[in-house]
Amino acid sequence: DSGVTQTPKHLITATGQRVTLRCSPRSGDLSVYWYQQSLDQGLQFLIHYYNGEERAKGNILERFSAQQFPDLHSELNLSSLELGDSALYFCASSLRLEGRGLNTEAFFGQGTRLTVV
Amino acid sequence: GQQVMQIPQYQHVQEGEDFTTYCNSSTTLSNIQWYKQRPGGHPVFLIQLVKSGEVKKQKRLTFQFGEAKKNSSLHITATQTTDVGTYFCAGISSGSARQLTFGSGTQLTVLP
């Protein structure tokens, strides 16, 4: 168990719809990353939040948005869904203070498998 | 922005053969991390390298961090079927952003 919780695990929805994916980071982790992984593909970076603020954007479509809340959980909103949005969406948390300083190891959730039909 | 490139994208090896994946960053890194994603799973942290020229070993896996802290490699000796999966490198930028950037991954298939 990585300590990162993603819900739901599976989601099937129709084209044109809107969904929200949720991520609870490991306790103490300040950074949350969202990635999209299509079948047999690499990790496509979507967005990075650090302590509630957006830090970096990757190849995130305008139809997608995200936010990190004061309790550091994050949500990824996907709207006007298209067939091509079907993928595994991972959340990873990172960056925590430990005895020797900052630990940057990333822990991934199990992912949300989105199927758009 | 920071880019991390990884080659090869795919590698098929016969069980017992060696395997190497290479990672190159467009900017100097404060550290480099390696992750393994088993089929159907999520990426799991393997190791972190921090020092210039650092070499670390985990059983049959050898990790290197380049002298300029812009490249890294993972070498697996005598691959086994349990090594199957996708190996990702991830670099932390040297600046204050602490941005973790993943490479595209190398998908390793080990033929029995």
Short mmCIF file of N, CA and C in Angstrom, two decimals, chain B:
data_model
loop_
_atom_site.label_atom_id
_atom_site.label_comp_id
_atom_site.label_asym_id
_atom_site.label_seq_id
_atom_site.Cartn_x
_atom_site.Cartn_y
_atom_site.Cartn_z
N GLY B 1 10.93 24.11 -20.64
CA GLY B 1 10.90 23.42 -19.36
C GLY B 1 11.80 22.19 -19.37
N GLN B 2 11.94 21.61 -18.23
CA GLN B 2 12.79 20.43 -18.10
C GLN B 2 12.23 19.26 -18.89
N GLN B 3 13.10 18.56 -19.62
CA GLN B 3 12.70 17.37 -20.34
C GLN B 3 13.61 16.22 -19.97
N VAL B 4 13.00 15.06 -19.83
CA VAL B 4 13.76 13.85 -19.54
C VAL B 4 13.44 12.82 -20.61
N MET B 5 14.46 12.42 -21.32
CA MET B 5 14.29 11.48 -22.41
C MET B 5 14.87 10.12 -22.02
N GLN B 6 14.19 9.08 -22.44
CA GLN B 6 14.60 7.74 -22.06
C GLN B 6 14.61 6.85 -23.29
N ILE B 7 15.65 6.07 -23.43
CA ILE B 7 15.75 5.11 -24.53
C ILE B 7 16.30 3.79 -24.03
N PRO B 8 15.93 2.67 -24.71
CA PRO B 8 14.96 2.60 -25.78
C PRO B 8 13.53 2.63 -25.24
N GLN B 9 12.57 2.72 -26.11
CA GLN B 9 11.18 2.72 -25.68
C GLN B 9 10.73 1.30 -25.36
N TYR B 10 11.21 0.35 -26.16
CA TYR B 10 10.89 -1.06 -25.96
C TYR B 10 12.18 -1.87 -26.04
N GLN B 11 12.22 -2.96 -25.30
CA GLN B 11 13.36 -3.86 -25.36
C GLN B 11 12.86 -5.28 -25.08
N HIS B 12 13.17 -6.16 -26.03
CA HIS B 12 12.88 -7.58 -25.84
C HIS B 12 14.21 -8.29 -25.65
N VAL B 13 14.32 -9.08 -24.60
CA VAL B 13 15.54 -9.84 -24.37
C VAL B 13 15.18 -11.28 -24.05
N GLN B 14 16.15 -12.15 -24.30
CA GLN B 14 16.00 -13.55 -23.91
C GLN B 14 16.37 -13.65 -22.44
N GLU B 15 15.69 -14.47 -21.71
CA GLU B 15 16.01 -14.64 -20.30
C GLU B 15 17.50 -14.98 -20.15
N GLY B 16 18.15 -14.29 -19.23
CA GLY B 16 19.58 -14.51 -19.04
C GLY B 16 20.44 -13.45 -19.69
N GLU B 17 19.86 -12.72 -20.66
CA GLU B 17 20.62 -11.64 -21.30
C GLU B 17 20.58 -10.40 -20.41
N ASP B 18 21.50 -9.49 -20.69
CA ASP B 18 21.54 -8.24 -19.95
C ASP B 18 20.64 -7.20 -20.61
N PHE B 19 20.30 -6.17 -19.84
CA PHE B 19 19.42 -5.11 -20.33
C PHE B 19 19.88 -3.76 -19.76
N THR B 20 19.84 -2.74 -20.59
CA THR B 20 20.19 -1.40 -20.13
C THR B 20 19.21 -0.38 -20.68
N THR B 21 18.79 0.54 -19.84
CA THR B 21 17.98 1.67 -20.28
C THR B 21 18.69 2.95 -19.88
N TYR B 22 18.59 3.96 -20.75
CA TYR B 22 19.33 5.20 -20.57
C TYR B 22 18.37 6.38 -20.42
N CYS B 23 18.79 7.31 -19.60
CA CYS B 23 17.97 8.47 -19.30
C CYS B 23 18.81 9.73 -19.47
N ASN B 24 18.28 10.72 -20.19
CA ASN B 24 19.00 11.98 -20.40
C ASN B 24 18.10 13.16 -20.10
N SER B 25 18.63 14.10 -19.33
CA SER B 25 17.87 15.30 -18.98
C SER B 25 18.40 16.51 -19.74
N SER B 26 17.49 17.42 -20.04
CA SER B 26 17.89 18.65 -20.73
C SER B 26 18.53 19.64 -19.76
N THR B 27 18.35 19.41 -18.47
CA THR B 27 18.92 20.30 -17.46
C THR B 27 19.61 19.48 -16.37
N THR B 28 20.44 20.14 -15.61
CA THR B 28 21.13 19.48 -14.51
C THR B 28 20.13 19.09 -13.43
N LEU B 29 20.30 17.91 -12.90
CA LEU B 29 19.36 17.38 -11.92
C LEU B 29 19.97 17.41 -10.52
N SER B 30 19.13 17.60 -9.53
CA SER B 30 19.61 17.48 -8.15
C SER B 30 19.64 16.00 -7.76
N ASN B 31 18.73 15.24 -8.30
CA ASN B 31 18.79 13.80 -8.12
C ASN B 31 18.02 13.10 -9.22
N ILE B 32 18.22 11.81 -9.34
CA ILE B 32 17.51 11.00 -10.32
C ILE B 32 16.92 9.80 -9.58
N GLN B 33 15.71 9.46 -9.96
CA GLN B 33 15.04 8.33 -9.33
C GLN B 33 14.66 7.33 -10.42
N TRP B 34 14.54 6.08 -10.02
CA TRP B 34 14.10 5.03 -10.93
C TRP B 34 12.89 4.32 -10.34
N TYR B 35 11.95 4.02 -11.23
CA TYR B 35 10.71 3.36 -10.84
C TYR B 35 10.47 2.18 -11.76
N LYS B 36 9.73 1.20 -11.22
CA LYS B 36 9.34 0.05 -12.03
C LYS B 36 7.82 -0.09 -11.97
N GLN B 37 7.24 -0.30 -13.14
CA GLN B 37 5.80 -0.52 -13.21
C GLN B 37 5.57 -1.91 -13.80
N ARG B 38 5.05 -2.80 -12.97
CA ARG B 38 4.72 -4.13 -13.47
C ARG B 38 3.46 -4.04 -14.32
N PRO B 39 3.27 -4.98 -15.23
CA PRO B 39 2.05 -4.95 -16.05
C PRO B 39 0.80 -4.94 -15.16
N GLY B 40 -0.08 -3.99 -15.42
CA GLY B 40 -1.30 -3.87 -14.64
C GLY B 40 -1.13 -3.18 -13.31
N GLY B 41 0.08 -2.73 -13.01
CA GLY B 41 0.32 -2.09 -11.72
C GLY B 41 0.62 -0.61 -11.84
N HIS B 42 1.09 -0.05 -10.76
CA HIS B 42 1.46 1.36 -10.76
C HIS B 42 2.97 1.48 -10.54
N PRO B 43 3.57 2.59 -10.95
CA PRO B 43 5.01 2.75 -10.75
C PRO B 43 5.39 2.67 -9.28
N VAL B 44 6.47 1.97 -9.01
CA VAL B 44 6.96 1.82 -7.65
C VAL B 44 8.42 2.25 -7.60
N PHE B 45 8.73 3.03 -6.62
CA PHE B 45 10.08 3.57 -6.44
C PHE B 45 11.09 2.45 -6.26
N LEU B 46 12.21 2.56 -6.98
CA LEU B 46 13.30 1.59 -6.82
C LEU B 46 14.47 2.19 -6.04
N ILE B 47 14.91 3.37 -6.50
CA ILE B 47 16.14 3.91 -5.93
C ILE B 47 16.28 5.38 -6.28
N GLN B 48 17.12 6.07 -5.53
CA GLN B 48 17.43 7.47 -5.82
C GLN B 48 18.95 7.65 -5.81
N LEU B 49 19.44 8.40 -6.79
CA LEU B 49 20.87 8.74 -6.87
C LEU B 49 20.99 10.24 -6.72
N VAL B 50 21.96 10.67 -5.94
CA VAL B 50 22.09 12.10 -5.65
C VAL B 50 23.44 12.67 -6.07
N LYS B 51 24.49 11.89 -5.90
CA LYS B 51 25.83 12.43 -6.12
C LYS B 51 26.31 12.22 -7.55
N SER B 52 27.07 13.14 -8.04
CA SER B 52 27.69 13.05 -9.35
C SER B 52 28.52 11.78 -9.44
N GLY B 53 28.29 10.97 -10.48
CA GLY B 53 29.06 9.76 -10.68
C GLY B 53 28.67 8.60 -9.78
N GLU B 54 27.59 8.77 -9.05
CA GLU B 54 27.19 7.74 -8.09
C GLU B 54 26.76 6.46 -8.78
N VAL B 55 27.12 5.34 -8.16
CA VAL B 55 26.72 4.03 -8.64
C VAL B 55 26.12 3.27 -7.46
N LYS B 56 24.93 2.72 -7.69
CA LYS B 56 24.29 1.91 -6.64
C LYS B 56 23.85 0.58 -7.22
N LYS B 57 23.87 -0.43 -6.40
CA LYS B 57 23.46 -1.76 -6.86
C LYS B 57 22.36 -2.31 -5.97
N GLN B 58 21.43 -2.99 -6.63
CA GLN B 58 20.40 -3.74 -5.94
C GLN B 58 20.37 -5.11 -6.61
N LYS B 59 21.06 -6.05 -5.99
CA LYS B 59 21.13 -7.41 -6.54
C LYS B 59 21.62 -7.35 -7.99
N ARG B 60 20.80 -7.70 -8.95
CA ARG B 60 21.23 -7.71 -10.36
C ARG B 60 21.06 -6.35 -11.05
N LEU B 61 20.58 -5.37 -10.34
CA LEU B 61 20.34 -4.04 -10.92
C LEU B 61 21.46 -3.10 -10.53
N THR B 62 22.00 -2.39 -11.51
CA THR B 62 23.04 -1.39 -11.27
C THR B 62 22.57 -0.06 -11.82
N PHE B 63 22.61 0.95 -10.97
CA PHE B 63 22.15 2.29 -11.33
C PHE B 63 23.35 3.23 -11.31
N GLN B 64 23.42 4.09 -12.34
CA GLN B 64 24.51 5.07 -12.41
C GLN B 64 23.96 6.46 -12.63
N PHE B 65 24.61 7.42 -12.05
CA PHE B 65 24.29 8.83 -12.25
C PHE B 65 25.50 9.48 -12.89
N GLY B 66 25.30 10.17 -13.98
CA GLY B 66 26.42 10.73 -14.73
C GLY B 66 27.18 11.80 -13.97
N GLU B 67 28.41 12.04 -14.41
CA GLU B 67 29.26 13.03 -13.75
C GLU B 67 28.65 14.44 -13.81
N ALA B 68 28.01 14.74 -14.92
CA ALA B 68 27.40 16.06 -15.09
C ALA B 68 26.00 16.14 -14.48
N LYS B 69 25.53 15.05 -13.91
CA LYS B 69 24.20 14.97 -13.30
C LYS B 69 23.11 15.32 -14.31
N LYS B 70 23.31 14.86 -15.55
CA LYS B 70 22.29 15.06 -16.58
C LYS B 70 21.86 13.75 -17.22
N ASN B 71 22.53 12.66 -16.85
CA ASN B 71 22.13 11.39 -17.42
C ASN B 71 22.29 10.27 -16.40
N SER B 72 21.60 9.17 -16.69
CA SER B 72 21.61 8.04 -15.78
C SER B 72 21.34 6.77 -16.57
N SER B 73 21.67 5.66 -15.98
CA SER B 73 21.38 4.38 -16.62
C SER B 73 21.01 3.34 -15.58
N LEU B 74 20.23 2.39 -16.05
CA LEU B 74 19.87 1.22 -15.24
C LEU B 74 20.28 0.00 -16.03
N HIS B 75 21.07 -0.85 -15.43
CA HIS B 75 21.54 -2.06 -16.09
C HIS B 75 21.07 -3.26 -15.28
N ILE B 76 20.47 -4.22 -15.96
CA ILE B 76 20.05 -5.46 -15.30
C ILE B 76 20.90 -6.59 -15.87
N THR B 77 21.56 -7.30 -15.00
CA THR B 77 22.39 -8.43 -15.41
C THR B 77 21.56 -9.71 -15.36
N ALA B 78 21.72 -10.52 -16.39
CA ALA B 78 21.05 -11.83 -16.43
C ALA B 78 19.57 -11.71 -16.10
N THR B 79 18.83 -11.11 -17.01
CA THR B 79 17.42 -10.84 -16.77
C THR B 79 16.63 -12.12 -16.45
N GLN B 80 15.59 -11.92 -15.66
CA GLN B 80 14.67 -13.00 -15.32
C GLN B 80 13.26 -12.55 -15.72
N THR B 81 12.35 -13.50 -15.80
CA THR B 81 10.98 -13.14 -16.19
C THR B 81 10.33 -12.20 -15.19
N THR B 82 10.81 -12.20 -13.98
CA THR B 82 10.27 -11.28 -12.96
C THR B 82 10.69 -9.83 -13.20
N ASP B 83 11.63 -9.64 -14.12
CA ASP B 83 12.07 -8.27 -14.42
C ASP B 83 11.14 -7.58 -15.41
N VAL B 84 10.19 -8.30 -15.95
CA VAL B 84 9.26 -7.73 -16.93
C VAL B 84 8.54 -6.52 -16.35
N GLY B 85 8.43 -5.48 -17.16
CA GLY B 85 7.72 -4.29 -16.73
C GLY B 85 8.26 -3.08 -17.45
N THR B 86 7.81 -1.93 -17.05
CA THR B 86 8.28 -0.67 -17.62
C THR B 86 9.11 0.05 -16.58
N TYR B 87 10.29 0.46 -16.98
CA TYR B 87 11.21 1.15 -16.08
C TYR B 87 11.24 2.64 -16.44
N PHE B 88 10.98 3.45 -15.45
CA PHE B 88 10.96 4.89 -15.64
C PHE B 88 12.08 5.54 -14.84
N CYS B 89 12.71 6.52 -15.43
CA CYS B 89 13.58 7.39 -14.65
C CYS B 89 12.79 8.67 -14.38
N ALA B 90 13.17 9.36 -13.34
CA ALA B 90 12.50 10.61 -13.00
C ALA B 90 13.53 11.54 -12.38
N GLY B 91 13.59 12.75 -12.88
CA GLY B 91 14.59 13.68 -12.39
C GLY B 91 13.97 14.83 -11.62
N ILE B 92 14.66 15.25 -10.60
CA ILE B 92 14.27 16.43 -9.84
C ILE B 92 15.17 17.57 -10.31
N SER B 93 14.57 18.68 -10.71
CA SER B 93 15.35 19.81 -11.20
C SER B 93 16.19 20.40 -10.08
N SER B 94 17.27 21.05 -10.46
CA SER B 94 18.18 21.62 -9.48
C SER B 94 17.64 22.89 -8.87
N GLY B 95 16.69 23.51 -9.53
CA GLY B 95 16.14 24.75 -9.03
C GLY B 95 15.22 24.54 -7.85
N SER B 96 14.57 25.61 -7.46
CA SER B 96 13.74 25.54 -6.26
C SER B 96 12.38 24.89 -6.51
N ALA B 97 12.06 24.68 -7.78
CA ALA B 97 10.72 24.17 -8.10
C ALA B 97 10.51 22.74 -7.61
N ARG B 98 11.62 21.99 -7.46
CA ARG B 98 11.51 20.59 -7.03
C ARG B 98 10.54 19.82 -7.90
N GLN B 99 10.55 20.13 -9.18
CA GLN B 99 9.65 19.47 -10.12
C GLN B 99 10.19 18.09 -10.45
N LEU B 100 9.34 17.08 -10.32
CA LEU B 100 9.70 15.71 -10.64
C LEU B 100 9.24 15.43 -12.06
N THR B 101 10.17 15.16 -12.94
CA THR B 101 9.85 14.93 -14.35
C THR B 101 10.21 13.51 -14.73
N PHE B 102 9.23 12.78 -15.25
CA PHE B 102 9.45 11.39 -15.62
C PHE B 102 9.87 11.26 -17.07
N GLY B 103 10.72 10.29 -17.32
CA GLY B 103 11.02 9.89 -18.68
C GLY B 103 9.86 9.10 -19.23
N SER B 104 9.93 8.77 -20.53
CA SER B 104 8.84 8.07 -21.18
C SER B 104 8.80 6.59 -20.86
N GLY B 105 9.85 6.08 -20.26
CA GLY B 105 9.86 4.68 -19.85
C GLY B 105 10.42 3.74 -20.90
N THR B 106 10.97 2.64 -20.42
CA THR B 106 11.41 1.55 -21.29
C THR B 106 10.63 0.31 -20.89
N GLN B 107 9.91 -0.24 -21.86
CA GLN B 107 9.11 -1.43 -21.59
C GLN B 107 9.96 -2.66 -21.88
N LEU B 108 10.23 -3.43 -20.85
CA LEU B 108 11.08 -4.61 -20.97
C LEU B 108 10.24 -5.88 -21.03
N THR B 109 10.50 -6.66 -22.06
CA THR B 109 9.89 -7.98 -22.19
C THR B 109 11.02 -9.00 -22.10
N VAL B 110 10.83 -10.00 -21.26
CA VAL B 110 11.82 -11.05 -21.11
C VAL B 110 11.23 -12.36 -21.62
N LEU B 111 11.84 -12.90 -22.63
CA LEU B 111 11.34 -14.13 -23.26
C LEU B 111 11.97 -15.34 -22.56
N PRO B 112 11.14 -16.28 -22.15
CA PRO B 112 11.69 -17.43 -21.41
C PRO B 112 12.44 -18.41 -22.33
#
